[in-house]
């Protein structure tokens, strides 16, 4: 939900009017899918990176407003917590040297932002969950000052009607509760956007769902929360629980959560938007002036504002996106499963693996989703979040197989072929997929490095957990700036 919101109190009439408007938008969207010219000639890609701000002691720095003003770059925006920022890369093609262009621009933007942050005694850390966060940091008073976050918090907490329970059981266990959505601010992610044509959207979304578990296992970077070692990618469980609008009774009835893997393979993007309207009550019933029917009949391009806003409050791990750029509508898959970090080159390796593998599987003669049950894809996703590189995933023709073997033997060649289909330069392809290969061969991704570094600080240097986490984050921040991939990082 990237738009500004100022209205905080909604009436019954607001909700009735909004529901009617969303359904009107959905009807227009169905008509557009039948015979409208969507922009899909040269598929663009995009990246969003959520960032953490820390001070010299590796504590979260609640200074995003002043730092954002100092950065003065429209590519940077606020995020939920005052210790968060978001960087939106300029969309681009990945053919040729597109990944090298991403790397150059991202490193330049982050370097300039870090220089500005230093003026406020802060620095940027790219990590899925900042390990030094405590319950005292993740409170409503530390939400960003933009009113949209307060409104969203009030609506989610109000819909639930009681405190939000956090119960995550991994290597260690966390059980606590919160009276706001502030813990969601701990979840800093890396999001990929892939523009697709309407008639191929279902194939790309299904492929993205099928590989979500593999992505999480290979890219896990969130092992610590509130001082406890939990899942390899604790961010998955935390995000699901911190934004859950359902009390226990609705969970028992099978009401769907707003953070949702889904429940079936699809045949059209329409399936997902229709599910949004059918299953999820509006959180932010804000209507715009546009009548999408009139705009469509006049030959214009409807913006479908209510449908898009509603879609932005249903947090699918692979989200459908309808957008309008330069007067032309287009569709995107927004892949939201991965954490930020550890380095720019690590994130671009994750991007190359996702874009290539999604295309390779989407264009395969025999679709993976015709061989893999949807429930198996979801089970893979959660097994990968728990165990990371140690996970065993179910895969057609192999049964339960170590994820590292699956990637090395089958998926890397598929990803390489997919990148070839995009026209990616062979040197770029080999460099980035080589990083994924080495993570599998060394058994080290961000989550593994973090846990190894904390273990070493505790066992070899006699630190308690709090000191070990702060020491690790300071070392992590130093190594991050080298842009050397995490599988090469030393553990002291």
XYZ file of C-alpha atoms in Angstrom:
492
model
C 0.000 0.000 0.000
C 2.190 2.808 -1.276
C -0.339 5.653 -1.458
C -0.872 8.359 1.143
C -4.027 8.130 3.248
C -5.378 10.885 5.459
C -8.828 9.585 6.354
C -8.881 7.631 9.608
C -12.562 7.093 10.468
C -14.749 5.195 8.015
C -18.531 5.039 8.038
C -20.889 2.263 7.025
C -21.714 4.232 3.898
C -17.994 4.437 3.074
C -17.735 0.650 3.208
C -20.867 0.036 1.142
C -19.808 2.561 -1.494
C -16.274 1.131 -1.622
C -17.473 -2.464 -1.974
C -19.694 -1.444 -4.869
C -16.857 0.489 -6.481
C -14.397 -2.393 -6.129
C -16.858 -4.749 -7.813
C -17.398 -2.209 -10.605
C -13.624 -2.033 -11.083
C -13.444 -5.829 -11.175
C -16.075 -5.973 -13.925
C -14.141 -3.412 -15.969
C -10.891 -5.316 -15.419
C -12.540 -8.454 -16.808
C -13.572 -6.546 -19.934
C -10.065 -5.161 -20.349
C -8.492 -8.608 -20.145
C -10.689 -9.740 -23.020
C -9.805 -7.120 -25.593
C -7.547 -4.337 -24.262
C -4.005 -3.669 -25.449
C -1.693 -4.212 -22.469
C 1.951 -3.158 -22.607
C 3.930 -6.403 -22.845
C 6.183 -6.022 -25.888
C 9.440 -5.807 -23.934
C 8.994 -7.044 -20.357
C 10.459 -4.637 -17.826
C 11.721 -5.655 -14.406
C 11.870 -3.777 -11.119
C 13.367 -4.081 -7.622
C 12.312 -2.682 -4.255
C 14.632 -2.949 -1.250
C 13.583 -2.210 2.319
C 16.409 -0.882 4.484
C 17.306 -0.646 8.166
C 18.925 2.347 9.856
C 21.296 1.688 12.770
C 23.497 3.865 14.940
C 27.158 3.316 15.790
C 26.223 0.817 18.514
C 24.167 -1.261 16.019
C 20.926 -0.150 17.660
C 17.973 0.787 15.397
C 18.088 4.512 14.590
C 14.586 6.068 14.614
C 15.529 8.833 12.197
C 14.081 8.007 8.799
C 12.236 11.312 8.384
C 15.285 13.533 8.790
C 17.495 11.156 6.786
C 14.951 10.953 3.975
C 14.789 14.750 3.832
C 18.582 14.882 3.620
C 18.743 12.226 0.894
C 16.217 14.212 -1.184
C 15.889 11.463 -3.790
C 12.437 10.313 -5.016
C 13.749 6.745 -5.316
C 13.813 6.602 -1.485
C 10.603 6.498 0.547
C 9.486 5.910 4.104
C 8.508 2.462 5.314
C 6.499 1.288 8.298
C 9.050 1.851 11.072
C 11.056 4.990 11.817
C 14.205 2.860 11.420
C 13.167 1.837 7.865
C 13.585 3.269 4.380
C 12.669 1.829 0.986
C 14.694 2.124 -2.207
C 12.855 1.674 -5.506
C 15.229 0.970 -8.371
C 14.479 2.425 -11.780
C 12.648 -0.271 -13.843
C 14.657 -1.679 -16.708
C 15.199 -4.535 -19.123
C 17.645 -7.203 -17.998
C 18.820 -8.066 -21.496
C 22.473 -7.422 -22.230
C 24.109 -5.712 -19.264
C 20.882 -4.873 -17.436
C 22.041 -6.544 -14.232
C 25.326 -4.635 -14.304
C 23.336 -1.425 -14.707
C 21.202 -2.387 -11.696
C 24.348 -3.031 -9.670
C 25.962 0.272 -10.600
C 22.822 2.277 -9.830
C 21.953 0.472 -6.583
C 25.462 0.763 -5.174
C 25.568 4.431 -6.106
C 22.169 5.164 -4.542
C 23.010 3.279 -1.345
C 26.408 4.948 -1.063
C 24.882 8.428 -1.384
C 22.157 7.531 1.105
C 24.737 6.213 3.551
C 26.649 9.491 3.319
C 23.474 11.406 4.193
C 22.585 8.960 6.982
C 26.028 9.490 8.521
C 25.113 13.150 9.090
C 22.411 11.835 11.433
C 24.802 9.372 13.089
C 23.275 6.410 11.274
C 24.129 3.877 8.592
C 22.164 1.535 6.325
C 22.040 -2.213 6.896
C 20.494 -4.629 4.373
C 19.079 -7.557 6.337
C 15.769 -9.429 6.568
C 15.277 -8.721 10.294
C 17.609 -6.397 12.178
C 18.975 -8.721 14.887
C 19.321 -5.995 17.533
C 15.610 -5.101 17.565
C 13.796 -5.604 20.848
C 10.129 -5.519 21.820
C 10.731 -2.010 23.160
C 11.688 -0.798 19.687
C 8.641 -2.260 17.905
C 5.864 -0.158 19.398
C 3.241 2.122 17.888
C 5.149 5.289 18.816
C 7.973 4.181 16.496
C 5.783 3.880 13.403
C 6.703 6.339 10.655
C 4.856 9.631 10.883
C 3.074 9.270 7.534
C -0.603 9.029 8.421
C -1.204 6.026 6.173
C 0.699 3.787 8.585
C -1.399 4.928 11.552
C -4.610 4.360 9.617
C -3.492 0.911 8.515
C -2.513 0.037 12.074
C -5.888 1.157 13.423
C -7.788 -0.809 10.799
C -5.847 -4.064 11.258
C -5.932 -3.924 15.065
C -9.577 -2.869 14.996
C -10.512 -5.731 12.663
C -8.853 -8.209 14.993
C -10.375 -6.684 18.108
C -7.641 -7.919 20.450
C -3.864 -8.077 20.852
C -1.836 -9.772 18.113
C -0.123 -12.951 19.274
C 3.385 -13.840 18.101
C 4.260 -17.527 18.511
C 7.321 -18.684 16.536
C 9.012 -21.973 17.375
C 12.343 -22.703 15.757
C 15.786 -23.402 17.161
C 14.547 -21.357 20.125
C 11.029 -20.183 20.907
C 9.301 -16.800 20.996
C 5.867 -16.230 22.514
C 4.657 -12.689 23.069
C 1.895 -10.298 22.050
C 1.588 -6.784 20.691
C -1.132 -4.139 20.546
C -0.018 -2.760 17.166
C 1.367 -3.867 13.796
C 4.766 -2.342 14.671
C 6.525 -5.767 14.697
C 5.813 -5.928 10.957
C 8.396 -3.143 10.558
C 11.061 -5.707 11.449
C 10.335 -7.502 8.156
C 12.586 -5.832 5.576
C 12.256 -7.472 2.205
C 13.560 -7.566 -1.334
C 10.798 -7.467 -3.937
C 11.058 -8.269 -7.631
C 8.657 -7.061 -10.313
C 8.296 -8.868 -13.630
C 6.055 -7.444 -16.345
C 4.086 -10.113 -18.207
C 1.393 -10.333 -20.879
C -2.182 -11.142 -19.796
C -2.212 -14.503 -21.563
C 1.006 -15.645 -19.850
C 0.399 -14.160 -16.401
C -0.994 -17.382 -14.923
C 2.030 -19.357 -16.090
C 4.459 -16.907 -14.473
C 2.469 -16.647 -11.246
C 2.146 -20.424 -10.962
C 5.862 -20.833 -11.624
C 6.633 -18.196 -8.990
C 4.516 -20.035 -6.438
C 6.186 -23.349 -7.261
C 9.690 -21.967 -6.625
C 8.923 -19.747 -3.615
C 10.298 -22.362 -1.220
C 13.505 -22.713 -3.199
C 13.999 -18.940 -3.238
C 13.532 -18.668 0.523
C 15.892 -21.547 1.286
C 18.675 -20.136 -0.873
C 18.195 -16.482 0.152
C 17.292 -16.825 3.862
C 18.698 -13.951 5.943
C 16.455 -13.519 9.014
C 17.412 -15.991 11.765
C 17.059 -13.717 14.837
C 14.167 -11.852 16.433
C 14.075 -10.341 19.932
C 17.397 -12.005 20.734
C 16.229 -15.514 19.845
C 17.332 -17.781 17.018
C 14.107 -18.920 15.362
C 13.683 -19.836 11.676
C 16.277 -19.384 8.926
C 13.787 -16.903 7.456
C 11.829 -15.811 10.529
C 10.451 -12.912 8.490
C 7.888 -15.252 6.911
C 6.286 -16.253 10.219
C 6.557 -12.760 11.693
C 4.861 -11.061 8.748
C 2.051 -13.618 8.695
C 1.336 -13.195 12.395
C 1.921 -9.453 12.818
C -0.724 -8.517 10.222
C -3.296 -11.211 11.003
C -6.745 -9.617 11.326
C -8.389 -12.863 12.503
C -9.147 -13.728 16.118
C -8.853 -17.408 17.031
C -12.503 -18.130 16.247
C -12.177 -16.975 12.636
C -8.963 -18.957 12.232
C -10.801 -22.069 13.420
C -13.509 -21.417 10.835
C -10.932 -21.391 8.047
C -11.188 -17.678 7.249
C -8.258 -16.801 5.031
C -5.388 -14.677 6.389
C -4.424 -11.439 4.679
C -0.821 -12.642 4.427
C -1.539 -15.521 2.140
C 0.272 -18.111 0.078
C -2.962 -18.909 -1.746
C -4.791 -22.191 -2.193
C -4.764 -23.145 -5.885
C -3.047 -22.809 -9.224
C -4.702 -20.194 -11.422
C -5.704 -19.904 -15.070
C -5.865 -16.079 -15.235
C -4.813 -13.026 -13.264
C -8.533 -12.395 -12.860
C -8.700 -15.361 -10.465
C -6.517 -13.515 -7.946
C -8.327 -10.183 -8.072
C -11.660 -11.965 -7.855
C -10.463 -13.872 -4.776
C -9.406 -10.585 -3.185
C -12.898 -9.168 -3.626
C -14.694 -12.357 -2.587
C -12.684 -13.257 0.503
C -11.316 -10.066 2.060
C -13.315 -7.199 3.580
C -11.898 -3.749 2.878
C -9.393 -2.303 5.322
C -9.230 1.140 3.701
C -12.586 1.941 2.027
C -11.437 5.070 0.200
C -13.180 5.884 -3.082
C -11.827 7.917 -5.970
C -13.800 10.073 -8.392
C -13.080 7.959 -11.478
C -15.951 5.978 -12.983
C -14.044 3.133 -14.669
C -16.990 2.221 -16.924
C -17.223 5.736 -18.328
C -13.454 5.913 -18.841
C -13.419 2.578 -20.672
C -16.378 3.504 -22.900
C -14.682 6.817 -23.738
C -11.602 4.933 -24.975
C -9.460 5.810 -21.986
C -7.410 3.681 -19.616
C -9.116 3.173 -16.238
C -6.833 3.440 -13.217
C -9.067 1.122 -11.136
C -7.945 2.864 -7.964
C -10.199 0.999 -5.538
C -9.288 -2.413 -6.929
C -5.580 -1.573 -6.703
C -5.862 -0.207 -3.159
C -7.717 -3.322 -2.037
C -5.082 -5.506 -3.703
C -2.431 -3.616 -1.742
C -3.993 -4.748 1.555
C -3.950 -8.449 0.651
C -0.376 -9.548 1.233
C 0.197 -12.431 -1.149
C 3.772 -13.699 -1.328
C 3.405 -13.406 -5.114
C 1.077 -10.487 -5.710
C -0.676 -9.586 -8.979
C -0.220 -5.957 -9.993
C -2.233 -3.840 -12.424
C -0.664 -0.472 -13.192
C -0.730 2.292 -15.789
C 2.477 3.877 -17.084
C 2.681 6.490 -19.827
C -0.974 5.969 -20.633
C -0.694 2.195 -21.150
C -1.850 -0.494 -18.723
C 0.384 -3.411 -17.824
C 0.457 -6.424 -15.522
C 3.251 -7.551 -13.186
C 4.058 -10.397 -10.874
C 5.400 -8.905 -7.634
C 7.607 -11.532 -5.981
C 7.749 -10.746 -2.237
C 9.256 -13.834 -0.599
C 12.870 -12.748 -0.059
C 14.638 -10.735 2.643
C 16.893 -7.775 1.942
C 20.675 -8.261 1.793
C 23.285 -9.262 2.561
C 24.932 -7.319 -0.329
C 23.853 -5.722 -3.578
C 25.482 -8.517 -5.567
C 23.769 -11.162 -3.413
C 20.399 -9.533 -4.063
C 21.068 -9.388 -7.794
C 22.067 -13.060 -7.745
C 18.686 -13.742 -6.137
C 17.056 -11.625 -8.844
C 18.807 -13.463 -11.677
C 17.845 -16.813 -10.160
C 14.196 -15.751 -9.809
C 13.763 -14.086 -13.202
C 15.538 -16.899 -15.032
C 13.859 -19.744 -13.187
C 10.388 -18.198 -13.437
C 10.764 -17.841 -17.203
C 12.305 -21.254 -17.647
C 9.460 -22.973 -15.807
C 6.693 -20.755 -17.224
C 7.730 -21.616 -20.772
C 8.426 -25.326 -20.163
C 6.606 -27.853 -22.341
C 5.226 -29.616 -19.267
C 4.307 -27.090 -16.564
C 5.679 -27.753 -13.104
C 2.259 -26.973 -11.625
C 0.772 -29.909 -13.533
C 3.124 -32.197 -11.581
C 3.367 -30.511 -8.157
C 0.331 -30.125 -5.919
C -0.364 -26.648 -4.629
C -0.292 -27.930 -1.054
C 3.204 -29.337 -1.669
C 4.352 -25.932 -2.941
C 3.041 -24.318 0.253
C 4.639 -26.984 2.461
C 7.946 -26.413 0.638
C 7.647 -22.679 1.339
C 7.282 -23.118 5.087
C 9.879 -25.904 5.321
C 12.366 -23.644 3.539
C 11.589 -20.713 5.837
C 12.241 -22.910 8.873
C 15.404 -24.683 7.758
C 16.917 -22.625 4.937
C 19.755 -24.410 3.147
C 19.166 -27.488 5.313
C 15.613 -27.931 4.010
C 14.433 -30.934 2.046
C 11.729 -29.999 -0.476
C 9.309 -32.148 -2.441
C 9.881 -32.018 -6.201
C 8.288 -33.974 -9.039
C 10.360 -36.962 -10.125
C 12.674 -36.655 -7.119
C 10.449 -36.915 -4.086
C 11.884 -35.231 -1.003
C 15.292 -33.877 -1.952
C 17.834 -31.537 -0.285
C 17.235 -28.071 -1.681
C 20.929 -27.614 -2.484
C 20.929 -30.747 -4.632
C 17.707 -29.685 -6.347
C 19.204 -26.301 -7.238
C 22.571 -27.660 -8.396
C 21.237 -30.584 -10.427
C 18.049 -29.172 -11.945
C 17.153 -25.561 -11.292
C 20.346 -23.691 -12.111
C 20.366 -24.977 -15.709
C 16.686 -23.998 -16.016
C 17.434 -20.528 -14.655
C 20.345 -20.134 -17.077
C 18.100 -21.021 -20.008
C 15.502 -18.534 -18.782
C 18.081 -15.753 -18.577
C 19.186 -16.637 -22.108
C 15.555 -16.154 -23.141
C 15.692 -12.630 -21.707
C 18.903 -11.973 -23.638
C 21.066 -11.546 -20.539
C 24.777 -11.303 -21.351
C 26.461 -14.690 -20.677
C 29.076 -13.127 -18.391
C 26.330 -11.547 -16.258
C 24.365 -14.793 -16.196
C 27.344 -16.890 -15.143
C 28.575 -14.461 -12.494
C 25.222 -14.153 -10.726
C 24.097 -17.762 -10.978
C 27.615 -18.726 -9.885
C 26.897 -17.006 -6.568
C 23.776 -19.155 -6.115
C 25.843 -22.241 -6.967
C 28.495 -21.372 -4.404
C 25.932 -20.793 -1.670
C 24.748 -24.346 -2.278
C 28.264 -25.820 -2.387
C 29.528 -23.979 0.706
C 26.270 -24.274 2.644
C 26.399 -20.585 3.520
C 23.815 -17.870 2.949
C 23.034 -14.830 5.081
C 21.173 -16.790 7.750
C 24.017 -19.283 8.119
C 26.646 -16.538 8.353
C 24.658 -14.682 11.003
C 24.136 -17.738 13.193
C 27.767 -18.864 12.787
C 29.021 -15.382 13.706
C 26.834 -15.199 16.821
C 27.834 -18.721 17.838
C 31.525 -17.797 17.470
C 31.085 -14.626 19.524
C 29.335 -16.539 22.291
C 31.620 -19.589 22.366
C 35.004 -18.140 21.454
C 34.769 -14.642 22.886
C 32.534 -15.236 25.897
C 29.857 -12.729 24.889
C 26.257 -13.028 26.003
C 23.567 -13.118 23.321
C 22.887 -9.379 23.341
C 26.567 -8.465 22.979
C 27.064 -11.161 20.323
C 24.191 -9.825 18.230
C 25.493 -6.258 18.368
C 29.005 -7.421 17.514
C 27.671 -9.478 14.607
C 25.624 -6.596 13.161
C 28.621 -4.265 13.261
C 30.753 -6.847 11.422
C 27.892 -7.556 8.997
C 27.646 -3.855 8.126
C 31.385 -3.711 7.393
C 31.320 -6.768 5.140
C 28.161 -5.624 3.391
C 29.992 -2.574 2.073
C 32.632 -4.692 0.347
C 29.908 -6.085 -1.954
C 31.590 -9.482 -1.743
C 28.937 -12.238 -1.733
C 28.042 -13.623 1.669
C 29.320 -17.141 0.983
C 32.863 -15.653 0.965
C 32.515 -13.777 4.267
C 34.850 -14.923 7.045
C 33.494 -15.866 10.462
C 35.717 -14.589 13.295
